PDB file of C-alpha atoms in Angstrom:
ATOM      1  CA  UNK B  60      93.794 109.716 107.660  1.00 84.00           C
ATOM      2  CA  UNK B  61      96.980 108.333 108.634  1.00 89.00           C
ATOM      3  CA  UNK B  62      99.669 110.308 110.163  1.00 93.00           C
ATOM      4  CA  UNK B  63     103.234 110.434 111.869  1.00 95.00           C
ATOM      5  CA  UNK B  64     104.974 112.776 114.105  1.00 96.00           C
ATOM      6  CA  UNK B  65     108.185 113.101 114.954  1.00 95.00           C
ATOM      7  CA  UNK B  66     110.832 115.350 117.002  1.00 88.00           C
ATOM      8  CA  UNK B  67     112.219 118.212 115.194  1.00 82.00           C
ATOM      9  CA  UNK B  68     115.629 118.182 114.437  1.00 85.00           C
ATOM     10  CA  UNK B  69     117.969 118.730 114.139  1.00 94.00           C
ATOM     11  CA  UNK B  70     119.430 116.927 116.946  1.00 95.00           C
ATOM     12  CA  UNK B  71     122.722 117.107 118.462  1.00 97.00           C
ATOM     13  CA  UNK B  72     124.513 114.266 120.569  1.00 97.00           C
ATOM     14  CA  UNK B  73     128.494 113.831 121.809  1.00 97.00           C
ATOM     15  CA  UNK B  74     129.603 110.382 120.727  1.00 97.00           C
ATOM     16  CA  UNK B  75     128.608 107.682 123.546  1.00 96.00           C
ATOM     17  CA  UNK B  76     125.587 109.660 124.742  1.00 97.00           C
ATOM     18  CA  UNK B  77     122.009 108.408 124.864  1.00 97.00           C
ATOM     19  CA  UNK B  78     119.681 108.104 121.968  1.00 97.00           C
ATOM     20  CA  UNK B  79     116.038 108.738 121.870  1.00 97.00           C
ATOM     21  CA  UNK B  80     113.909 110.256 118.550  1.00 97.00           C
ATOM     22  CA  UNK B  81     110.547 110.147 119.470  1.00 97.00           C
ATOM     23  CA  UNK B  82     107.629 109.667 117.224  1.00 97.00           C
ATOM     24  CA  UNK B  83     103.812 108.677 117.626  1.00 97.00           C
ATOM     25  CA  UNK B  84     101.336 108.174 115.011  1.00 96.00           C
ATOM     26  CA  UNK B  85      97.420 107.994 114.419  1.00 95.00           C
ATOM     27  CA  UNK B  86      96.114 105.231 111.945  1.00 92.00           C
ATOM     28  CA  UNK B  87      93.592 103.045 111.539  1.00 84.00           C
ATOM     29  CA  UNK B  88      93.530  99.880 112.729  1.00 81.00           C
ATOM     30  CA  UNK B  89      96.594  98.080 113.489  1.00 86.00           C
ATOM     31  CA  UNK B  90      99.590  99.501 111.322  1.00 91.00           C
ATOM     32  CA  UNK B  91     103.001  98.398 110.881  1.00 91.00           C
ATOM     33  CA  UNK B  92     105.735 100.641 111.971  1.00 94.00           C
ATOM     34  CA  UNK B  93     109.107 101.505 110.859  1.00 94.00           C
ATOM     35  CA  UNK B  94     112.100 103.737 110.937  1.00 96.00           C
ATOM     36  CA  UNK B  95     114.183 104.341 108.159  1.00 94.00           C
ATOM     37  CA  UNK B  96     117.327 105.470 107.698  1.00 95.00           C
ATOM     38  CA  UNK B  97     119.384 107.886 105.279  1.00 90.00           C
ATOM     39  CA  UNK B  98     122.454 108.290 105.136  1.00 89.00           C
ATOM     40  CA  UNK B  99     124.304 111.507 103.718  1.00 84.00           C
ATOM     41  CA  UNK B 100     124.011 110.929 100.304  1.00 78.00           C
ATOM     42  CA  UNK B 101     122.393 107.686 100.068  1.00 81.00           C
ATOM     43  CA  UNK B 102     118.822 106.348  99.837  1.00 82.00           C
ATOM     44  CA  UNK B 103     116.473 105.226 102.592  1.00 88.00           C
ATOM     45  CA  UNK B 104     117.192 102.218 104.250  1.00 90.00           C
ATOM     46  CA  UNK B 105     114.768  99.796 107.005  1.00 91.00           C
ATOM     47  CA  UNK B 106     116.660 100.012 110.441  1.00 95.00           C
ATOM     48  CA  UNK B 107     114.003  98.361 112.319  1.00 95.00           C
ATOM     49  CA  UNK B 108     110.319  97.605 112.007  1.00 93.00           C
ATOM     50  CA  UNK B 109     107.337  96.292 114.427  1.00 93.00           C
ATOM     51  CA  UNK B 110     104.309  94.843 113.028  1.00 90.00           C
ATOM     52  CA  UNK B 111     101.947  94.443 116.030  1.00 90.00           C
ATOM     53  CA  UNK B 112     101.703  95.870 119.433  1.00 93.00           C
ATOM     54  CA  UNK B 113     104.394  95.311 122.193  1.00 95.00           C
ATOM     55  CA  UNK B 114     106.894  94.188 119.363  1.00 95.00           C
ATOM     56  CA  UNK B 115     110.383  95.652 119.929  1.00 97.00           C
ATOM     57  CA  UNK B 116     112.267  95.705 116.592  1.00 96.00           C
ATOM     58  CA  UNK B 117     116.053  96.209 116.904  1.00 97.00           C
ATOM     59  CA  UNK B 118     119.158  96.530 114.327  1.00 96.00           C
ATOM     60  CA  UNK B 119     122.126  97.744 114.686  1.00 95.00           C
ATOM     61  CA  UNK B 120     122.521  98.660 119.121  1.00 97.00           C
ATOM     62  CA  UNK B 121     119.053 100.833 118.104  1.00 98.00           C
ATOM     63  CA  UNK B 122     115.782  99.693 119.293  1.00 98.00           C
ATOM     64  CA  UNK B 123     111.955 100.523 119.347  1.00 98.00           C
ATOM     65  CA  UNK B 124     108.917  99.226 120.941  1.00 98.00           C
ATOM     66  CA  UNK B 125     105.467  99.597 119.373  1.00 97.00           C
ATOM     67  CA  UNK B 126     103.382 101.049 121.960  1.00 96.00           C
ATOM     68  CA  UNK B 127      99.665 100.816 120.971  1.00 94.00           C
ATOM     69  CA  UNK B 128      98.430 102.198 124.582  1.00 95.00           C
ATOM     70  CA  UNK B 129     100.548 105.479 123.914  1.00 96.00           C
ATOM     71  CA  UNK B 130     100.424 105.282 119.590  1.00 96.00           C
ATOM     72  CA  UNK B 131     104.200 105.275 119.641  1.00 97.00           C
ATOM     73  CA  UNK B 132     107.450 103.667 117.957  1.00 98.00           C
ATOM     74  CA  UNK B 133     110.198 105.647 119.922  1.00 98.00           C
ATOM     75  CA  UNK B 134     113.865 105.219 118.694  1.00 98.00           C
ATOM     76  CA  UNK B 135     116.366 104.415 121.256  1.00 98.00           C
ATOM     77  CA  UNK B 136     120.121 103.926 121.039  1.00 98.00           C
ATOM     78  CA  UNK B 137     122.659 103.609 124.386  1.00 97.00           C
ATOM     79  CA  UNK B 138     125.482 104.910 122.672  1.00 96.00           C
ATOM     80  CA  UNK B 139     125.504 106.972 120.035  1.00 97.00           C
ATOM     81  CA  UNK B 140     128.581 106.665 117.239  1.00 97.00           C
ATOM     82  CA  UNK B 141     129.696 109.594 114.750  1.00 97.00           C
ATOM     83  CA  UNK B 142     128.920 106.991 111.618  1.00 96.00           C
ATOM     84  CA  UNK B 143     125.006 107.177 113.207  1.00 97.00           C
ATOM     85  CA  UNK B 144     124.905 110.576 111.914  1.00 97.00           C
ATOM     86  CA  UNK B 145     122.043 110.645 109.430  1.00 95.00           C
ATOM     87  CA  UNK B 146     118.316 111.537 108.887  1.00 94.00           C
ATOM     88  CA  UNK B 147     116.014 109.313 110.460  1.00 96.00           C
ATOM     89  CA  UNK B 148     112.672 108.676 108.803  1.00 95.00           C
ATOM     90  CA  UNK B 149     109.293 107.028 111.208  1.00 96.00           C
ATOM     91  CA  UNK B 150     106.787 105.562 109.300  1.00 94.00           C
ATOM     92  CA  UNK B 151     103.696 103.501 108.988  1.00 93.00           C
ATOM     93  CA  UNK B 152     101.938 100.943 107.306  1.00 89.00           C
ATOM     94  CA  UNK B 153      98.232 100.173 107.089  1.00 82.00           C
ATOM     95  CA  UNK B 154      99.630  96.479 105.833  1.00 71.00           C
ATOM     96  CA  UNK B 155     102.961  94.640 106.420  1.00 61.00           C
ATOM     97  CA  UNK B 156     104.554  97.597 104.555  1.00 55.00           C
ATOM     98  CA  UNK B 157     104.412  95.841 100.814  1.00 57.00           C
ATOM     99  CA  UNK B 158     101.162  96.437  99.750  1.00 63.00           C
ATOM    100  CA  UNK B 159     100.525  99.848 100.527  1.00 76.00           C
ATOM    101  CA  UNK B 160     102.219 102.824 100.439  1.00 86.00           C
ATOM    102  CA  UNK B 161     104.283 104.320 103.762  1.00 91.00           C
ATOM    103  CA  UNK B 162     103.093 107.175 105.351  1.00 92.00           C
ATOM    104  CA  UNK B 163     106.192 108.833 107.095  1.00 94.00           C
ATOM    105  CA  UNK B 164     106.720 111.429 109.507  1.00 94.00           C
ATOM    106  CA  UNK B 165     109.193 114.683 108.875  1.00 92.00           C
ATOM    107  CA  UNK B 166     112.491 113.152 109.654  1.00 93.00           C
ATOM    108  CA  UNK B 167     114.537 113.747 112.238  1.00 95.00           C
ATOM    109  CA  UNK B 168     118.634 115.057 111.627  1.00 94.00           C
ATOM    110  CA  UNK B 169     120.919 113.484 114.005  1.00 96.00           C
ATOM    111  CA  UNK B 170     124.323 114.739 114.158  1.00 97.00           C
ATOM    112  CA  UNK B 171     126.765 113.552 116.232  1.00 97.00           C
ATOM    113  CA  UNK B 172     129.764 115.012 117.497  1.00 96.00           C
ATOM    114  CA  UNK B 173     133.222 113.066 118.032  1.00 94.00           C
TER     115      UNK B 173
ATOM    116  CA  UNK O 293     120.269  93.231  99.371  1.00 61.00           C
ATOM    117  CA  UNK O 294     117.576  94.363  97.286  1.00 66.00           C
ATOM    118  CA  UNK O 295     119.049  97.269  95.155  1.00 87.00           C
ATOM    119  CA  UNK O 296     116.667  99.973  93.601  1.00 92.00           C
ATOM    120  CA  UNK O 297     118.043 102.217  90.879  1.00 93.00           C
ATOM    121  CA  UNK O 298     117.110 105.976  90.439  1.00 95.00           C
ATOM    122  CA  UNK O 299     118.033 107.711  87.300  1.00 95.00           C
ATOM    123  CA  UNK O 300     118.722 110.459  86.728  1.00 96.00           C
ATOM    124  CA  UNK O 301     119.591 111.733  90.311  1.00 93.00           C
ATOM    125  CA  UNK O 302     119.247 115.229  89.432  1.00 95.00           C
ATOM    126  CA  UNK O 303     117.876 117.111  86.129  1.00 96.00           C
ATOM    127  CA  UNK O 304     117.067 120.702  85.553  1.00 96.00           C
ATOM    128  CA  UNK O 305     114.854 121.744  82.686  1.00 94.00           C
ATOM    129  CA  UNK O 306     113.018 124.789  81.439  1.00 95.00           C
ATOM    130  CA  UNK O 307     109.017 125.182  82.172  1.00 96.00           C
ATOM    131  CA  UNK O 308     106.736 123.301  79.596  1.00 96.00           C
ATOM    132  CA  UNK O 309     108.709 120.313  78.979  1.00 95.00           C
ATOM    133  CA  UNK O 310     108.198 116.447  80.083  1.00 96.00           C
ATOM    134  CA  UNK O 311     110.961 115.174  82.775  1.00 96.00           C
ATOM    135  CA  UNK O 312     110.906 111.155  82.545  1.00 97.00           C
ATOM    136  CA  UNK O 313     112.437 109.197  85.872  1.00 97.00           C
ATOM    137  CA  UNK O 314     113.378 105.931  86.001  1.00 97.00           C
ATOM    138  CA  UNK O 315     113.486 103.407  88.281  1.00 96.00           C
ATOM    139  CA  UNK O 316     115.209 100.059  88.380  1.00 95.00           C
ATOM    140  CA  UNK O 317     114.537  96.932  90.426  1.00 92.00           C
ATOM    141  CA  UNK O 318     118.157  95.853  90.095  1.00 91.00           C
ATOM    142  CA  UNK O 319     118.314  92.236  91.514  1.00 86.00           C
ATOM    143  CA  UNK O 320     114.601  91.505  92.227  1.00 86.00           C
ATOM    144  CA  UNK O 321     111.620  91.517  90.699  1.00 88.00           C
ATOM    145  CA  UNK O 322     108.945  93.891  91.855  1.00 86.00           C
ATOM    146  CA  UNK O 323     105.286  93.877  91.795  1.00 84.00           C
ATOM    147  CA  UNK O 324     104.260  96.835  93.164  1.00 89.00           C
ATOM    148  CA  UNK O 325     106.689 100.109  92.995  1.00 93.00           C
ATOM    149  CA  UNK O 326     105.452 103.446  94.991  1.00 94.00           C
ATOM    150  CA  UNK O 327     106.192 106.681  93.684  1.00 96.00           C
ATOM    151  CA  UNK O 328     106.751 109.188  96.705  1.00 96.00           C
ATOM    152  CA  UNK O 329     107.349 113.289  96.664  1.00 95.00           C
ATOM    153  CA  UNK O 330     109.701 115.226  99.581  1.00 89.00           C
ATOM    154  CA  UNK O 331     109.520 119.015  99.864  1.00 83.00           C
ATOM    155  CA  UNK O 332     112.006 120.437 101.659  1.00 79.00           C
ATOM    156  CA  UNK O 333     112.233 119.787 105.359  1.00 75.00           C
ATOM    157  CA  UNK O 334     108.971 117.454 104.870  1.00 79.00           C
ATOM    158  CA  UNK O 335     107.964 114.132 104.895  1.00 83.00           C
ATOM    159  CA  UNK O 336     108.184 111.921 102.055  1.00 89.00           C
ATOM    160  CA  UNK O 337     104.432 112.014 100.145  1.00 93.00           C
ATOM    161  CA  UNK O 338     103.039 109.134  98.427  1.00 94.00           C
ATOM    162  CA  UNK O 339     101.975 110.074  95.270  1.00 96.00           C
ATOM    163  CA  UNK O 340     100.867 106.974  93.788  1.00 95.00           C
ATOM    164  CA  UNK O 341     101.056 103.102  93.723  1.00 92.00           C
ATOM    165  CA  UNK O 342     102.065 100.766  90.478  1.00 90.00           C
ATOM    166  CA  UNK O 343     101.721  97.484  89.958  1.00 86.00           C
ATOM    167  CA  UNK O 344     103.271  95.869  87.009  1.00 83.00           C
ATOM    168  CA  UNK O 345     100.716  95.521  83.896  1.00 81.00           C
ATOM    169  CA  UNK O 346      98.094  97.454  85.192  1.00 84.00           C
ATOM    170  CA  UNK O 347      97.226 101.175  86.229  1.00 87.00           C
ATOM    171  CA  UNK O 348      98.579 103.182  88.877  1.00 92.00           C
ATOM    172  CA  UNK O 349      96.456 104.074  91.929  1.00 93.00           C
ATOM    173  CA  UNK O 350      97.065 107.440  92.365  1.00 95.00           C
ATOM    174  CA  UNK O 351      96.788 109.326  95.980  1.00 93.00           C
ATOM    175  CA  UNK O 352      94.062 112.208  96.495  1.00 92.00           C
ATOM    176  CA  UNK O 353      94.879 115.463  95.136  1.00 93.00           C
ATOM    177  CA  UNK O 354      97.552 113.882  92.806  1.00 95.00           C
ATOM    178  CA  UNK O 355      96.884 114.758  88.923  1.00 94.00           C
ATOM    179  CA  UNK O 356      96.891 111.226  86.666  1.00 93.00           C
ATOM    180  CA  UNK O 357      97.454 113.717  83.562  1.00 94.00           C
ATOM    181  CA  UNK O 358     100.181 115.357  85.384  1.00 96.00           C
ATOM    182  CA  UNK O 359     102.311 112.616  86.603  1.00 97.00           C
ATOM    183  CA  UNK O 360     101.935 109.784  84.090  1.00 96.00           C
ATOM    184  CA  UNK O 361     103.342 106.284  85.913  1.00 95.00           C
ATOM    185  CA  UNK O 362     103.834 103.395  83.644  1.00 91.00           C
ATOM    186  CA  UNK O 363     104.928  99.972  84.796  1.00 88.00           C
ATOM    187  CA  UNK O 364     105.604  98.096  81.926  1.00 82.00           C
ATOM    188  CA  UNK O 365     107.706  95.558  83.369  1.00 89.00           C
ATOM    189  CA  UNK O 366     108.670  93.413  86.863  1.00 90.00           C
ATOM    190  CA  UNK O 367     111.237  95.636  86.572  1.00 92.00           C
ATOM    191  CA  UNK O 368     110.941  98.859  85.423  1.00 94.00           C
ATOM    192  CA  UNK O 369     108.673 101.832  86.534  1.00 94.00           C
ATOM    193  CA  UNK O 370     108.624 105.341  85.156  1.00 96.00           C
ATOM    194  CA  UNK O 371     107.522 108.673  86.336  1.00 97.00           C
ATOM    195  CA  UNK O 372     106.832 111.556  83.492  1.00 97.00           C
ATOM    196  CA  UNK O 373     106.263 114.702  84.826  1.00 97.00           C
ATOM    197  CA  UNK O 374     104.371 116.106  81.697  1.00 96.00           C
ATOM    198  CA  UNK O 375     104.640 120.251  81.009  1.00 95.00           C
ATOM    199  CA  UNK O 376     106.470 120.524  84.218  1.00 95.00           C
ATOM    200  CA  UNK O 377     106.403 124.172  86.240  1.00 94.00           C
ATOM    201  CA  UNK O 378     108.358 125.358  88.664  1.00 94.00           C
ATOM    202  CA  UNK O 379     105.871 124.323  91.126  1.00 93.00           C
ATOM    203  CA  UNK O 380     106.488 120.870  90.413  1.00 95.00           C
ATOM    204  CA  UNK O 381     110.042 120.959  91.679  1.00 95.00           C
ATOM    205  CA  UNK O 382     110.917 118.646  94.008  1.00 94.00           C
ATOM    206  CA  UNK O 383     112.549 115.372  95.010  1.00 93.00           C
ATOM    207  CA  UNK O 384     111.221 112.500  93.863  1.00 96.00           C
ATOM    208  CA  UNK O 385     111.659 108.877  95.558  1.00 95.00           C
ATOM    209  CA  UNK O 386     111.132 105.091  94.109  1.00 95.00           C
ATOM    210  CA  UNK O 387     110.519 102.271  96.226  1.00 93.00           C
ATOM    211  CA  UNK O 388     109.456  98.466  95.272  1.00 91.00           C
ATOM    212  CA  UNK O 389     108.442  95.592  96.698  1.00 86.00           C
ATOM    213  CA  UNK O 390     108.948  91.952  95.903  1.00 77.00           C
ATOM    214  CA  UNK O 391     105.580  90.927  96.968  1.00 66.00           C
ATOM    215  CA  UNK O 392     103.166  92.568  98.306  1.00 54.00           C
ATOM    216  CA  UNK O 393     101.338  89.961 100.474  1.00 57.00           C
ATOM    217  CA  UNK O 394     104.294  88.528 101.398  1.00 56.00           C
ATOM    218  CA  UNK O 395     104.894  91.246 104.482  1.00 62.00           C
ATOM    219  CA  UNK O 396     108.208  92.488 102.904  1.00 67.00           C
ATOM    220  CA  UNK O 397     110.003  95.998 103.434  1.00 75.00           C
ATOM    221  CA  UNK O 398     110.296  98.862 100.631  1.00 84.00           C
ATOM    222  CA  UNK O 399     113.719  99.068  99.121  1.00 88.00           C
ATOM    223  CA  UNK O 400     113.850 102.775  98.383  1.00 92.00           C
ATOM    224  CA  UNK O 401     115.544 104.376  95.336  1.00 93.00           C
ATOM    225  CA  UNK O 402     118.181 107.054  95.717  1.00 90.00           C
ATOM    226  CA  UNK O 403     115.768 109.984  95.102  1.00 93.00           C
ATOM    227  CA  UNK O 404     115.862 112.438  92.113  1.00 95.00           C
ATOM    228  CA  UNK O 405     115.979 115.885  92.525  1.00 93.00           C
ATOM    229  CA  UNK O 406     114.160 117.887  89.971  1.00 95.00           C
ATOM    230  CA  UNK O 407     114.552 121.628  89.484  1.00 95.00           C
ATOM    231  CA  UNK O 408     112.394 123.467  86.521  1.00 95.00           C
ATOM    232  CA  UNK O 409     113.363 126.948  86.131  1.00 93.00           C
TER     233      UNK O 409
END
C-alpha cells in the first residue's frame, strides 16, 4: 500500500537559517502530494501541494518539488522565522486529495530559535 | 476559508460507555468527510470515508460496529465510539471536502482528544 516517510524530529533551526524536511513516499500510480501544517494548538492546514511530477508547489517563502525519479516532495524554506515553528505533516493522495483519504507520513517538529 | 468544527476537543470517560464526536462543515457544504486516528508521535490514520446519505467506507482492520460514522447531512458527520476501552484512546481528526471530483484540499478539524480510563 501507500506510504510516507519523513525526517524525524524534532528539528532545531536559529531564525534565518535554511529549511529542508525531507520526505519520500511509495504509491501507486501517480499521487498527489502535500504538506500540511499545524500549528501549536490549531488544526492542520494545506501549505503547499503538487499534483503531478516536476510540479513545485509554494506558499508562504516554503517550497517543494514533486520528484517522481527520486519518489520525493522535499520541504524547503531559505529563511526560517520563529512564527514557522510548528509540526509539519507530508502526505499523499491516490486522487486530487478530495476523493480519497490522505495517507500522511509521521510529522516532523520544527522549532525555531530567535 | 473553509472552516471545519470539532467538538468536543477533549472528553474523558469511564470504560464501557459510547463517546459521540462531532464535526461541523461550518461555511461549506461537504460531500465526503474522512475520519482519521493519531497515536502519539504517529501519523494521522484514516479510519474511514463518509459521504453524505450513504454508508461509510471503512479502512482495513477498522471495526464498523466499533466506530459507528453517520453522515446525515452536507453538513454534519459523527463519530461514536461505542463501549469504548482504554485501548481506544486516542486523537481523533475530521476533515471534509467540498467536492470530491473537483480536485479540492481537506479542511481538517481541530482534532479531539479522547482519554477512557
Amino acid at each position: 500500500g501507500d506510504s510516507v516517510t519523513q525526517m524525524e524530529g524534532p528539528v532545531t533551526l536559529s531564525e534565518e537559517a535554511f529549511l529542508t524536511i525531507n520526505c519520500t513516499y511509495t504509491a501507486t500510480g501517480y499521487p498527489s502530494l502535500f504538506w500540511y501544517v499545524q500549528y501549536p494548538g490549531e488544526g492542520l492546514q494545506l501549505l503547499l501541494k503538487a499534483t503531478k511530477a516536476d510540479d513545485k508547489g509554494s506558499n508562504k517563502g516554503f517550497e517543494a518539488t514533486y520528484r517522481k525519479e527520486t519518489t520525493s516532495f522535499h520541504l524547503e524554506k531559505g529563511s526560517v522565522q520563529v512564527s514557522d515553528s510548528a509540526v509539519y505533516f507530508c502526505a499523499l493522495s491516490d486522487s486530487g486529495g478530495g476523493a480519497d483519504g490522505l495517507t500522511f507520513g509521521k510529522g516532523t517538529h520544527l522549532i525555531i530559535q530567535p | 476559508g473553509a472552516v471545519v468544527s470539532q467538538h468536543p476537543s477533549w472528553v474523558i470517560c469511564k470504560s464501557g460507555t459510547s463517546v459521540k464526536i462531532e464535526c461541523r462543515s461550518l461555511d461549506f457544504q461537504a460531500t465526503t468527510m474522512f475520519w482519521y486516528r493519531q497515536f502519539p508521535k504517529q501519523s494521522l490514520m484514516l479510519m474511514a470515508t463518509s459521504n453524505e446519505g450513504s454508508k461509510a467506507t471503512y479502512e482495513q482492520g477498522v471495526e464498523k460496529d466499533k466506530f459507528l460514522i453517520n453522515h446525515a447531512s452536507l453538513t454534519l458527520s459523527t463519530l461514536t465510539v461505542t463501549s469504548a476501552h482504554p485501548e481506544d484512546s486516542s486523537f481523533y481528526i475530521c476533515s471534509a471536502v467540498t467536492d470530491e471530483y473537483s480536485n479540492q484540499p481537506q479542511h481538517f478539524g481541530d482534532g479531539t482528544r479522547l482519554s477512557i480510563l
